[in-house]
XYZ file of C-alpha atoms in Angstrom:
389
model
C 0.000 0.000 0.000
C 1.365 3.425 -0.978
C 2.199 5.945 1.748
C -0.526 8.352 0.635
C -3.106 5.571 0.666
C -2.017 4.517 4.162
C -2.412 8.074 5.369
C -5.868 8.255 3.819
C -6.916 5.026 5.549
C -5.542 6.259 8.898
C -7.390 9.553 8.552
C -10.584 7.681 7.707
C -10.286 5.418 10.789
C -9.694 8.376 13.105
C -12.625 10.233 11.588
C -14.962 7.295 12.250
C -13.728 7.013 15.855
C -14.373 10.676 16.517
C -17.712 10.721 14.674
C -19.503 7.488 15.656
C -22.650 8.550 13.829
C -20.789 7.572 10.639
C -21.225 3.956 11.686
C -24.769 4.205 10.375
C -23.496 4.558 6.814
C -23.226 1.502 4.591
C -19.890 2.571 3.114
C -18.369 2.514 6.630
C -19.716 -1.009 7.199
C -18.172 -2.031 3.884
C -14.836 -0.475 4.834
C -14.812 -2.273 8.198
C -15.598 -5.604 6.553
C -12.009 -5.737 5.239
C -9.633 -7.312 7.748
C -6.833 -4.807 7.250
C -9.200 -1.863 7.781
C -10.724 -3.367 10.911
C -7.208 -4.006 12.274
C -6.257 -0.373 11.646
C -9.485 0.765 13.317
C -8.724 -1.374 16.392
C -5.165 -0.050 16.610
C -6.435 3.539 16.487
C -9.038 2.772 19.141
C -6.430 1.328 21.496
C -4.178 4.327 20.905
C -6.958 6.782 21.717
C -7.958 4.790 24.804
C -4.388 4.851 26.069
C -4.155 8.598 25.516
C -7.463 9.255 27.249
C -6.581 7.042 30.197
C -3.268 8.863 30.564
C -5.149 12.155 30.563
C -7.929 11.340 33.044
C -6.001 8.850 35.148
C -7.235 5.674 36.776
C -10.789 6.990 37.065
C -11.412 5.408 33.650
C -11.118 1.622 33.519
C -11.057 1.064 29.762
C -11.376 -2.723 29.927
C -14.280 -2.531 32.357
C -16.088 0.106 30.270
C -15.640 -2.016 27.144
C -17.049 -5.117 28.862
C -20.029 -3.172 30.208
C -20.758 -1.803 26.753
C -20.555 -5.263 25.192
C -23.109 -6.600 27.677
C -25.492 -3.781 26.817
C -25.078 -4.349 23.094
C -26.762 -7.764 23.224
C -30.044 -6.006 22.345
C -31.186 -6.838 18.773
C -32.540 -3.327 18.159
C -29.895 -2.194 15.696
C -26.974 -4.223 14.401
C -24.830 -1.168 13.811
C -24.583 -0.416 17.535
C -22.424 -3.496 17.964
C -19.991 -1.975 15.492
C -19.634 0.974 17.854
C -18.407 -1.145 20.763
C -14.779 -0.643 19.812
C -15.017 3.125 19.859
C -17.535 3.461 22.668
C -15.264 1.998 25.341
C -13.873 5.494 25.804
C -15.611 8.710 26.783
C -15.287 11.073 23.831
C -15.847 14.762 24.232
C -15.146 17.547 21.760
C -16.335 21.083 22.389
C -16.160 23.916 19.869
C -13.345 22.286 17.973
C -11.114 21.571 20.992
C -9.468 18.169 21.408
C -9.926 17.330 25.053
C -6.449 15.777 25.236
C -4.736 18.908 23.969
C -5.538 20.823 27.134
C -3.797 19.549 30.249
C -3.634 22.903 31.992
C -7.289 23.172 32.998
C -7.537 21.224 36.268
C -9.971 23.502 38.020
C -12.055 20.776 39.664
C -10.319 20.120 42.972
C -9.900 16.717 44.566
C -12.447 17.591 47.222
C -15.062 18.173 44.532
C -14.190 14.913 42.751
C -14.390 12.932 45.992
C -17.681 14.562 46.917
C -19.209 13.797 43.540
C -18.152 10.170 43.704
C -19.855 9.585 47.041
C -22.937 11.803 46.770
C -23.916 11.827 43.097
C -23.977 8.355 41.553
C -25.330 6.896 38.278
C -28.918 5.755 38.095
C -30.123 2.144 38.135
C -33.101 -0.107 37.365
C -35.841 1.115 39.668
C -39.543 1.949 39.385
C -42.856 1.948 41.214
C -45.976 0.264 39.852
C -49.227 2.016 40.831
C -52.489 0.087 40.467
C -55.913 1.548 39.712
C -56.776 1.438 43.432
C -53.630 3.386 44.340
C -51.600 0.446 45.629
C -47.857 1.041 45.101
C -45.427 -1.806 44.408
C -41.689 -1.126 44.462
C -40.007 -2.862 41.513
C -36.415 -3.810 40.855
C -35.874 -5.830 44.030
C -36.885 -9.336 42.925
C -35.836 -11.933 40.358
C -38.667 -13.345 38.263
C -41.243 -12.990 41.046
C -44.992 -12.593 40.567
C -45.907 -9.369 42.373
C -49.647 -9.493 41.713
C -52.479 -11.035 39.706
C -55.319 -8.735 38.692
C -58.211 -9.373 36.319
C -56.618 -12.612 35.121
C -53.296 -10.875 34.329
C -50.098 -12.061 36.017
C -47.511 -9.353 36.745
C -43.944 -10.642 37.072
C -40.984 -8.472 38.082
C -37.293 -9.095 37.510
C -34.656 -6.625 38.695
C -32.605 -7.067 35.517
C -35.242 -7.740 32.833
C -38.051 -5.474 34.016
C -41.745 -6.095 34.650
C -43.999 -8.126 32.340
C -47.759 -8.675 31.944
C -49.018 -12.051 30.756
C -52.576 -13.259 30.325
C -54.385 -16.251 28.950
C -57.917 -15.311 29.885
C -58.357 -11.746 31.102
C -61.659 -11.071 32.846
C -61.442 -7.336 33.585
C -59.351 -4.398 32.428
C -57.502 -2.283 34.986
C -55.252 0.705 34.454
C -51.763 0.714 35.928
C -49.053 3.368 35.955
C -45.335 2.635 35.864
C -43.377 5.479 37.485
C -39.620 5.776 37.040
C -37.975 8.309 39.380
C -34.920 10.459 38.854
C -31.898 8.225 38.823
C -33.867 5.320 37.380
C -34.850 3.486 34.219
C -37.078 0.451 33.650
C -38.399 -1.920 30.997
C -41.951 -3.214 30.762
C -43.507 -5.879 28.548
C -47.206 -5.138 28.006
C -49.869 -7.824 27.667
C -49.578 -7.870 23.842
C -45.801 -8.395 23.987
C -44.913 -4.763 23.209
C -41.739 -3.678 25.004
C -41.277 -0.195 26.459
C -38.089 1.219 27.998
C -38.734 4.218 30.258
C -36.077 6.824 30.911
C -35.537 8.681 34.194
C -38.399 10.767 35.582
C -40.987 9.175 33.275
C -44.432 7.596 33.609
C -46.437 5.190 31.476
C -50.175 4.663 32.016
C -51.534 1.525 30.343
C -54.327 -1.082 30.558
C -53.520 -4.478 32.035
C -54.902 -5.999 28.836
C -55.834 -4.385 25.514
C -59.451 -4.631 24.360
C -61.647 -2.883 21.800
C -60.321 -1.515 18.539
C -56.991 -0.047 19.654
C -54.032 -0.340 21.959
C -53.478 3.011 23.688
C -51.044 4.170 26.383
C -50.143 7.550 27.880
C -46.534 8.702 28.334
C -44.955 11.445 30.422
C -41.220 11.840 30.001
C -39.324 9.613 27.597
C -39.900 6.084 26.343
C -38.558 3.780 23.654
C -41.219 1.499 22.122
C -40.830 -1.823 20.325
C -44.408 -2.523 19.254
C -45.709 -5.977 18.330
C -47.271 -5.869 14.876
C -51.056 -6.084 14.630
C -52.554 -4.930 11.341
C -56.035 -4.709 12.820
C -55.254 -3.154 16.196
C -53.172 0.052 16.016
C -50.926 1.019 18.921
C -51.239 4.651 20.033
C -48.930 6.629 22.309
C -50.354 9.874 23.713
C -47.703 12.292 25.030
C -48.212 16.008 25.729
C -51.033 16.234 23.217
C -49.136 14.390 20.477
C -50.596 11.073 19.250
C -48.249 8.561 17.630
C -50.080 5.728 15.840
C -48.309 2.555 14.753
C -49.061 -1.034 13.821
C -45.668 -2.537 14.598
C -42.363 -0.679 14.736
C -39.643 0.821 16.923
C -39.547 4.488 17.872
C -38.678 6.923 20.651
C -40.907 9.595 22.198
C -39.476 12.391 24.349
C -42.083 14.578 26.052
C -40.879 15.893 29.396
C -43.008 18.516 31.149
C -42.213 22.014 29.941
C -40.266 20.731 26.947
C -41.173 20.268 23.324
C -41.973 16.819 21.933
C -39.762 14.665 19.701
C -40.908 11.463 18.005
C -38.043 9.560 16.359
C -38.677 6.559 14.111
C -36.046 3.807 14.138
C -37.769 1.307 11.870
C -41.227 0.639 10.474
C -43.777 3.391 9.934
C -45.710 5.722 12.212
C -48.043 8.685 11.850
C -48.044 11.608 14.295
C -50.810 14.053 15.067
C -51.020 17.056 17.392
C -54.066 17.967 19.476
C -56.154 20.580 17.661
C -54.551 19.776 14.298
C -56.609 17.616 11.957
C -53.571 16.649 9.889
C -51.688 13.386 10.322
C -47.984 13.332 9.444
C -46.255 10.083 8.408
C -42.636 9.394 9.354
C -40.082 7.253 7.547
C -37.245 5.404 9.337
C -34.521 7.810 10.406
C -36.868 10.792 10.624
C -37.728 12.898 13.678
C -40.870 14.967 14.203
C -40.274 17.958 16.468
C -43.391 19.566 17.941
C -43.494 23.100 19.298
C -46.695 24.545 20.728
C -49.044 25.970 18.113
C -46.892 24.962 15.150
C -46.908 22.139 12.608
C -44.208 19.576 13.328
C -40.720 19.969 11.884
C -39.941 16.643 10.212
C -36.377 15.961 9.158
C -33.830 13.207 8.653
C -31.652 12.847 11.762
C -28.901 10.763 13.322
C -31.188 8.355 15.172
C -28.462 7.389 17.642
C -28.585 10.886 19.107
C -32.206 10.313 20.177
C -32.063 6.706 21.397
C -28.540 6.372 22.850
C -30.017 6.569 26.371
C -31.828 3.276 25.781
C -28.536 1.614 24.803
C -26.833 2.933 27.958
C -25.185 6.100 26.651
C -25.397 9.869 26.595
C -24.798 11.140 23.070
C -25.029 14.758 21.913
C -24.040 16.622 18.770
C -23.495 20.372 19.005
C -26.028 20.488 21.849
C -26.721 23.280 24.331
C -25.218 22.747 27.776
C -28.622 23.179 29.453
C -30.080 20.281 27.448
C -27.133 18.041 28.343
C -27.220 18.924 32.046
C -31.002 18.437 32.234
C -30.551 14.860 31.057
C -27.604 14.313 33.401
C -29.468 15.587 36.452
C -32.427 13.275 35.750
C -30.072 10.300 35.689
C -27.706 11.283 38.513
C -30.391 13.078 40.553
C -28.697 16.370 41.403
C -29.715 20.034 41.208
C -27.917 22.677 39.177
C -27.274 26.411 39.392
C -25.876 28.362 36.424
C -23.654 31.390 36.936
C -23.518 33.749 33.962
C -26.103 34.713 31.362
C -24.629 32.741 28.474
C -23.404 29.533 30.068
C -26.590 27.553 29.309
C -26.203 28.214 25.597
C -22.638 26.930 25.234
C -22.571 23.995 22.840
C -20.813 20.664 23.217
C -20.491 17.230 21.686
C -20.596 14.449 24.254
C -20.501 10.667 24.187
C -20.385 8.927 27.555
C -21.628 5.755 29.234
C -24.571 6.239 31.599
C -22.676 4.208 34.180
C -19.730 6.643 34.124
C -18.961 8.532 37.321
C -20.341 12.058 37.166
C -16.885 13.433 37.994
C -15.553 11.922 34.756
C -18.198 13.695 32.677
C -17.938 17.009 34.488
C -14.156 16.790 34.536
C -14.097 16.416 30.765
C -16.496 19.343 30.379
C -14.116 21.442 32.437
C -11.144 20.358 30.321
C -12.657 22.147 27.342
C -11.773 25.465 29.040
C -15.386 26.509 28.442
C -16.949 25.871 31.865
C -16.076 25.268 35.507
C -18.084 23.290 38.050
C -18.102 22.984 41.807
C -20.244 21.042 44.235
C -22.313 22.407 47.097
C -24.085 19.454 48.702
C -26.079 17.879 45.875
C -26.071 21.048 43.785
C -23.696 21.525 40.898
C -22.736 25.135 40.238
C -21.779 25.641 36.607
C -20.073 28.827 35.429
C -18.443 29.998 32.243
C -14.667 30.099 32.260
C -13.056 33.505 32.109
C -11.360 34.080 28.781
């Protein structure tokens, strides 16, 4: 191979590592299918891991992070995510064109702050509360394949690692349950028709114990990823902040936190979205996102799907995103409060890719290394301020 061609291949491998969204493209899959290219990619990954570990110290266990990621990637949702395992073992952060490893001078977070974050603010876990129609509350995530209740002929089984599932052979009555996931939590539920729903932190799903009539309808507050069992005669409808998403069998994400706008992102299949007060129905194709703002028709555009569903695969992933948006997601998962100092700090933009099981000090430390922001801890409150130029 000529020297120029080698340089081109090296540049290509580094570009893929630093822009994991490229792993969605078929030409990247084709490139990685060649043994020599995959070997080069692996060598670059190991080099970057070594450099990052040198920079952030022993707080990052590369081997452990890689193993954790591999376990999470057993989901069959999207084959291309397994391609990302090699690159995703490291925490990658680029902000406004800065390489995080080029700046070793910004060590503003003191050891007392790091120690405090490690012990007070920790990653979230599988946890939820199931609320029955009568108001009975059942704490989930503490058992292993245990039946927690039988109601109306429906058996409810909870497993701390696999989530809660509803099974029925002969339902007599329909009851409505609510699955509540607190800050610092996430949970999976299998509905009576086999549809799977993953709920993100600070989210709720209201649903019937068994589906009857001419539709399958649930209500969502917060964020949920849906893998709907196909039924050509019985549509599945998700109602979230006035937006109705109708499907017959597909995979999609809905984000509708209180006070925020609504995003519906289609991974595969076909859905149609409709806003309250708007008679029009808007179809989505795979890879498209519908963004709803109050009083306006939805903005539908082709997007990098991974940006919207990375949370379900165990990652935070942002592209040129406002700091306030990133921190809002972080504080739901790590359960802390935040105070911003400075009028413009919320609007600073970053790119971030990090495991949801990473220590918060690792994420905040890398944010600080960009020389854009500083953070300090006061109890469970993070104080974020813009760095002086």
